[in-house]
Amino acid sequence: MMSFEIAEPQTLSEALALLDPEDPSVRAIAGGTALMLMMKSGVFRPTRLVSLRKLADAHTRIDARANGELAIGALTPLAALEDAPMVRSRAPVIAETLRTLSNVRVRNVATVGGHLAHADPHMDLPPVLIALRARVAVASRRGTREVAVEDLFAGYYETVLARDELISALIVPAQGERRAAYFKCTTRAADDWPALGVAVAVDGAGSAIREARIVLSAATSKPARLRAAEAILGEGTADAVLARAAEAAAEEADVMADGHGSAAYKRQLVRVYVQRALRRALGAPGVNERAQR
Amino acid sequence: MAAGRKTIRFTLNGKPVETEIANHHNAVEVLEAFGLFGARESCAQGLCGCCTLLVDGKAVSGCLYLAAFLDGAVVTSVEHLERDGALSPVQEAFIEEGAFQCGFCTPGFVLMVEQLLDRCAAPSEDEIRHYLSGNLCRCATYPQIIQAVQRAAEKRKASAAA
Amino acid sequence: MKTKDQATRQIGRSIPRREAREKVSGRAEYIHHLRLPGMLYGKIVRSTLAHARLKSIDVSAAAAAPGVAGVITAADVRKIIPDPYYGPIFHDQPILALDKVRHVGESVAVVLAADPHLAEQAAQLVEVEYQELPAVYDEVEAMKAGSAIVHEVLRPAGMFPDFKDLAGRRNTNLHLDFKLRRGDVARAFANAEHVFEHTFHTRQIMHTPLEPIVTLAESNGSSVTLHTASQMVSVVRTEIARLLGWPENRVRVKTAFLGGGFGAKTYIKVEAIAVACALIARRPVKIALTMEEQFYTINKHANTLRLKSAVGRDGRISARECEVWWNGGAYADIGPRLTQKTGFTAAGPYDIDNVHIDSYAVYTNLPPAAGLRGFGVPTLTFAYESHTDMIARELGIDPLEFRRKNLLREGRAQATGTVMRDAATEAVLERLAQRMSWNAPFDRGSGSVRRGRGIAIGFKASISNTTSVAIVNVYADGSCTVYCNTVDMGQGSDTALAQIAAEALGIPVESVKVAHPDTDLTPYDMGTLGSRSTFHMGQAVKLAAEDARDKLLALATALGVPVETTPIADLFRKRYGMQAGNVVGVATFNPKSNQPDHATGLAENITPNWMVGGTGAEIEVDTETGHVRVTRLVNIADCGTAINPQIVESQLSGAAIMQYGCTMSEGIEFDAGQATNASLADYKIPGIRDIPAVFVNEIVAARQESGPYGAKGVGETGTFGVSAAITNAIHDAVGVRITRLPVTPEAVYRALRANSATPLEE
């Protein structure tokens, strides 16, 4: 690793002022677990890191808003998110997802904002947050804006954020009757990056489905909603419908081959895990949880 | 001071310390500079757990932790578990169950188990496996490690009751 | 003091490891930690091509970079080591690439700097110009006419007579062809009721010691000292002395605890580079590989294995033909020896009159291969135990029954002609059947979860004609130190050897220390590998301790004090008038065996002992995804007497889990010779969530008469049967046969689809 400058601003506006919209060698660093890997491998050679750690106190709160939304400070460590009673009660799928996300040490350090801004398609939370219709608050010297997590990712390790923008908070809307599930499927060892992640959220009671979201990650270059499959769920939750939705998901998913498996095999995994995730979300018995490795 | 370097002050194993670091150094290199070698960089990717240390009471991978971020922190390494010449119940349990072979990964496991038992006094086997899933042991002493966690939980319970 | 050779309580005691406290408190010594004043770090510049002529190396930019103390190339090395080739069987590996590179990752130059970050940075500035050559990667292709040739000329080391006739052979990648010819195979096949033939494949495996390979070398001008994480300090001394043209006593090799070895830290790895750099730079030089660099340095052979068997109406195997290709990579290392020594067991632990084995060591343009925990036996066992199961099932015979019918039993001759002694094949197989409840009903699952079970049994010959020397030095206070070159790399040798010495001397084990290897002080040992230390060094230590005991007894007699009751310290005090003096016991153990006949591979006494291991697996297959979960794993072993049962058990379970990784997930992937998964993020070794829920590890009651207190080695035995037990269980569950490791979920799913005549597209 080459030498570089570390700036430690005390406030968000100071941090924003230190970012450079034109210079890719200047980046914000929060927990740094992902950036350190990129720096060690030489993929990222910084000239300046803008450390956000002195901002932590102001940006690690988890608040419940009057409208039922959860507002989560971007510097909240993943472990704090995992343990927060408010998250466990309002969006239990987030806590469940975090249990097999990387490892305890990474979760102790990595932050919610960093996790999202890194835009590695293998990250577990983005598909879940997209399924839950979550948004991020984004700050820059020009002000703040909100971006749906669904619209955050532009491609492989790419977000729609400008170099001088920072995620300041994650907002998870009230889930109402929405039921959600996430499956992380690994193919090389139990503890691994996912070969694919499948998140589903089904809004509505019983078999009357108002809206369903099916989001695929890891097997694709960025998290992707499987809209054809979602549309089929308008017809209900009968086994045959779920099977057709899974078939449509396998058909439409733009999966990539890699060390986790071939494209044809991953398509089969999509077929299986979309069904399993839907069954789990719908609370159906007989869901084969054993296969979640 | 030269560019790319800074002085950091922190608490190391209960004592205030000060040292000059390079900005590109990680926490393992800082501990090494203090003659502490219990945390070891092995996979260099935060996956094996050999470089585990505690920062402000939380386990982190030293190989992925910038040295500069130790400034102002309370840092604990495995060397601090031994008190007045006595091993911790977790360390004793590892010995009694034979829960290590080459020993290279052992300090990392020991620190993680201390954390696990701080969080959960009597973890189930499933909880143990999940909590330790980010620590690798190529000698694969995993069955004995699970037994050691259970034994350490008993020891802690017994000493709390005493 | 104990005066008779009666058993006391040292043998068979599960005492904690002697170094337990140091290891749990982070204070155990590893070479990884070592720093010396004035030390430089060496960063190796590595080849980016698999096969290329070296046209030029431009080090000027690197040499001018900040903090760089020097850049070393082969031209510099040659000034101090004119013939800079090393290797245990062939002198084929240059310290740094000379005329050409033969694999991606080969060492081309070394950048030296006091700051490792600066060395690493400058290493990127070394410019190497190559002329690319055609390359060969597959072990079978490499033997075909027209293949790229990795080495123009074979250069056998000359130490071993059986390799001498290969010297100067040109235009071949085949560098050893071991042949075993027993009986009349052709006739047996012609007369056979049934003939079966199957082919199997395995991939390269990385040993992955968590303490990566590391050497620190220093020199004062007249001698050189290596601090190295090595399993073979004596061999390192011999080879470094040979390279330098110095007597052995000018080369000192020291080690500490090893953070795992598994065969990766054998022979020369980075020792020669470190020595060359230290002599050229005139400063201590540390070469510490990263995890990634280990993938370019050493691995386990990939194999192709073809087995063909003739079986009679009675279900007896009458003939077996084995052809085994070992992908040795670019440098032979110990591969040829493995090809031969493991090769002669390729027909399995079966009683077969007619055996024909060809075992080929083949060069390719991949990183070099060597032994990995089991020295090739787990690979062979995967093949012959899959083959055995396939035959049994095709014949409609229960796999256990078929094995019983053909098992190689005590007193019968193995393929080499050597009669089996103290090899508990029968006890291992029968205990395995019991612990698997083989005759009880078995839940076969339902829906998309199908269950199956399988067994496998393998055996290994101990490494033969090797020597261990031990010194037991009794101090005047009655404590003692064992001086030997056995390296404790986690297998617990410090503890087991202390127990043996204590037993022989009749003193508490707490009074015995085992010194760490330092060739200036500790005597010769062939190496800590092949499960040889408990047997070989154990016996040497026992004999040395008995020698010391006999001298103490003689001293007591001479002093006229009661032999049985006088404390050792009193003997010294009485003899020297104060706490002074030593009694030193010495012993050499060198069990004799024969080399196999060059033409037939036969030998009357091929090995000093046999290790036997059997594994049973119960598994679940998710038929929708191909995921396989091992729910129960049973390992049964014959290790003779267990010196320390707790350590033996953890050796068995550790070996089995390592082989579980080799079976289920591990395998180096190459693209044009470049390893594409050279990190623990992509090369997955087993973690705690991968291990089976139920795990049984057991030894059978047995005794190795020629071993110390009836003991023999156990470090590898748990690996033998794991792969085939799992693939046999998969077949039992879902009727598909996996013949290629690793058993990825995709491989299983594809096999399921092929089996149902709806193959999955590529």
CSV table of C-alpha atoms in Angstrom, one decimal, chain C residues 443-575:
chain,number,residue,atom,x,y,z
C,443,ASP,CA,-33.8,-43.4,6.8
C,444,ARG,CA,-33.5,-42.7,3.1
C,445,GLY,CA,-35.2,-39.3,3.2
C,446,SER,CA,-38.1,-38.1,1.1
C,447,GLY,CA,-39.1,-35.3,-1.3
C,448,SER,CA,-36.2,-33.2,-2.3
C,449,VAL,CA,-34.0,-34.4,0.5
C,450,ARG,CA,-32.5,-37.9,-0.1
C,451,ARG,CA,-30.2,-39.7,2.3
C,452,GLY,CA,-27.4,-42.2,1.7
C,453,ARG,CA,-24.4,-43.7,3.3
C,454,GLY,CA,-21.1,-45.0,2.2
C,455,ILE,CA,-17.9,-46.5,3.5
C,456,ALA,CA,-14.3,-46.6,2.3
C,457,ILE,CA,-11.0,-48.0,3.7
C,458,GLY,CA,-7.5,-47.1,2.7
C,459,PHE,CA,-3.9,-47.9,3.8
C,460,LYS,CA,-0.5,-46.3,3.6
C,461,ALA,CA,3.0,-47.7,3.9
C,462,SER,CA,5.2,-45.7,6.2
C,463,ILE,CA,8.1,-44.0,4.5
C,464,SER,CA,11.0,-46.4,4.4
C,465,ASN,CA,14.7,-46.3,5.0
C,466,THR,CA,14.7,-43.1,6.9
C,467,THR,CA,16.7,-42.3,9.9
C,468,SER,CA,16.0,-40.5,13.2
C,469,VAL,CA,18.5,-39.7,15.8
C,470,ALA,CA,17.7,-38.5,19.3
C,471,ILE,CA,19.7,-37.3,22.3
C,472,VAL,CA,18.3,-37.4,25.8
C,473,ASN,CA,20.3,-35.3,28.2
C,474,VAL,CA,19.6,-35.8,31.9
C,475,TYR,CA,20.5,-32.9,34.0
C,476,ALA,CA,21.8,-33.0,37.5
C,477,ASP,CA,18.5,-32.0,39.1
C,478,GLY,CA,16.8,-35.0,37.4
C,479,SER,CA,15.1,-33.1,34.7
C,480,CYS,CA,15.9,-33.8,31.1
C,481,THR,CA,15.8,-32.4,27.6
C,482,VAL,CA,15.2,-34.4,24.4
C,483,TYR,CA,17.2,-33.0,21.5
C,484,CYS,CA,15.7,-34.0,18.2
C,485,ASN,CA,14.7,-32.5,14.9
C,486,THR,CA,11.1,-33.4,15.0
C,487,VAL,CA,9.1,-30.2,14.4
C,488,ASP,CA,5.9,-29.6,16.4
C,489,MET,CA,3.5,-28.2,13.8
C,490,GLY,CA,0.4,-29.0,15.7
C,491,GLN,CA,0.5,-32.8,15.7
C,492,GLY,CA,1.7,-32.8,19.3
C,493,SER,CA,5.1,-34.3,18.9
C,494,ASP,CA,6.6,-32.3,21.7
C,495,THR,CA,4.0,-33.9,24.0
C,496,ALA,CA,4.2,-37.4,22.7
C,497,LEU,CA,8.0,-37.5,22.6
C,498,ALA,CA,8.1,-36.2,26.2
C,499,GLN,CA,5.7,-38.9,27.2
C,500,ILE,CA,7.9,-41.6,25.6
C,501,ALA,CA,11.1,-40.2,27.2
C,502,ALA,CA,9.3,-39.9,30.6
C,503,GLU,CA,8.1,-43.5,30.3
C,504,ALA,CA,11.5,-44.9,29.4
C,505,LEU,CA,13.3,-42.9,32.2
C,506,GLY,CA,10.6,-43.5,34.8
C,507,ILE,CA,10.2,-39.8,35.6
C,508,PRO,CA,7.2,-37.5,35.5
C,509,VAL,CA,6.5,-36.1,32.0
C,510,GLU,CA,6.7,-32.6,33.5
C,511,SER,CA,10.4,-33.2,34.0
C,512,VAL,CA,11.0,-33.6,30.3
C,513,LYS,CA,11.4,-30.8,27.8
C,514,VAL,CA,11.6,-31.3,24.0
C,515,ALA,CA,14.1,-28.8,22.5
C,516,HIS,CA,13.1,-27.2,19.3
C,517,PRO,CA,15.2,-28.0,16.3
C,518,ASP,CA,18.5,-26.2,15.9
C,519,THR,CA,20.9,-28.2,13.7
C,520,ASP,CA,23.9,-26.9,15.7
C,521,LEU,CA,22.6,-28.8,18.6
C,522,THR,CA,19.9,-31.2,17.6
C,523,PRO,CA,20.9,-34.4,15.7
C,524,TYR,CA,19.8,-35.6,12.3
C,525,ASP,CA,16.2,-36.5,11.4
C,526,MET,CA,14.9,-37.1,7.9
C,527,GLY,CA,11.9,-34.9,8.5
C,528,THR,CA,8.5,-34.4,10.2
C,529,LEU,CA,6.2,-35.8,7.5
C,530,GLY,CA,4.4,-38.9,6.4
C,531,SER,CA,3.2,-39.7,9.9
C,532,ARG,CA,6.7,-41.0,10.6
C,533,SER,CA,7.6,-39.1,13.8
C,534,THR,CA,5.8,-41.1,16.4
C,535,PHE,CA,7.2,-44.3,15.0
C,536,HIS,CA,10.7,-43.3,13.9
C,537,MET,CA,11.5,-40.5,16.3
C,538,GLY,CA,9.4,-42.1,19.0
C,539,GLN,CA,11.6,-45.2,18.8
C,540,ALA,CA,14.8,-43.1,18.7
C,541,VAL,CA,13.8,-41.2,21.8
C,542,LYS,CA,12.8,-44.3,23.6
C,543,LEU,CA,16.1,-45.9,22.8
C,544,ALA,CA,18.0,-42.8,23.7
C,545,ALA,CA,16.1,-42.5,27.0
C,546,GLU,CA,16.8,-46.2,27.7
C,547,ASP,CA,20.5,-45.5,27.0
C,548,ALA,CA,20.5,-42.7,29.5
C,549,ARG,CA,18.6,-44.8,32.0
C,550,ASP,CA,21.2,-47.6,31.6
C,551,LYS,CA,24.0,-45.2,32.3
C,552,LEU,CA,22.2,-43.9,35.4
C,553,LEU,CA,21.7,-47.4,36.6
C,554,ALA,CA,25.4,-48.1,36.0
C,555,LEU,CA,26.2,-44.9,37.9
C,556,ALA,CA,24.0,-46.0,40.8
C,557,THR,CA,25.7,-49.4,40.9
C,558,ALA,CA,29.1,-47.9,40.8
C,559,LEU,CA,28.2,-45.5,43.6
C,560,GLY,CA,26.8,-48.4,45.6
C,561,VAL,CA,23.4,-46.8,46.2
C,562,PRO,CA,20.1,-48.5,45.8
C,563,VAL,CA,19.1,-48.5,42.2
C,564,GLU,CA,15.4,-48.6,42.7
C,565,THR,CA,15.0,-45.8,45.2
C,566,THR,CA,17.8,-43.2,44.8
C,567,PRO,CA,16.5,-40.0,43.2
C,568,ILE,CA,18.4,-39.0,40.0
C,569,ALA,CA,19.6,-35.7,41.5
C,570,ASP,CA,21.2,-37.7,44.4
C,571,LEU,CA,23.2,-39.7,41.9
C,572,PHE,CA,24.7,-36.6,40.4
C,573,ARG,CA,25.4,-35.0,43.8
C,574,LYS,CA,27.1,-38.0,45.1
C,575,ARG,CA,29.2,-38.5,41.9
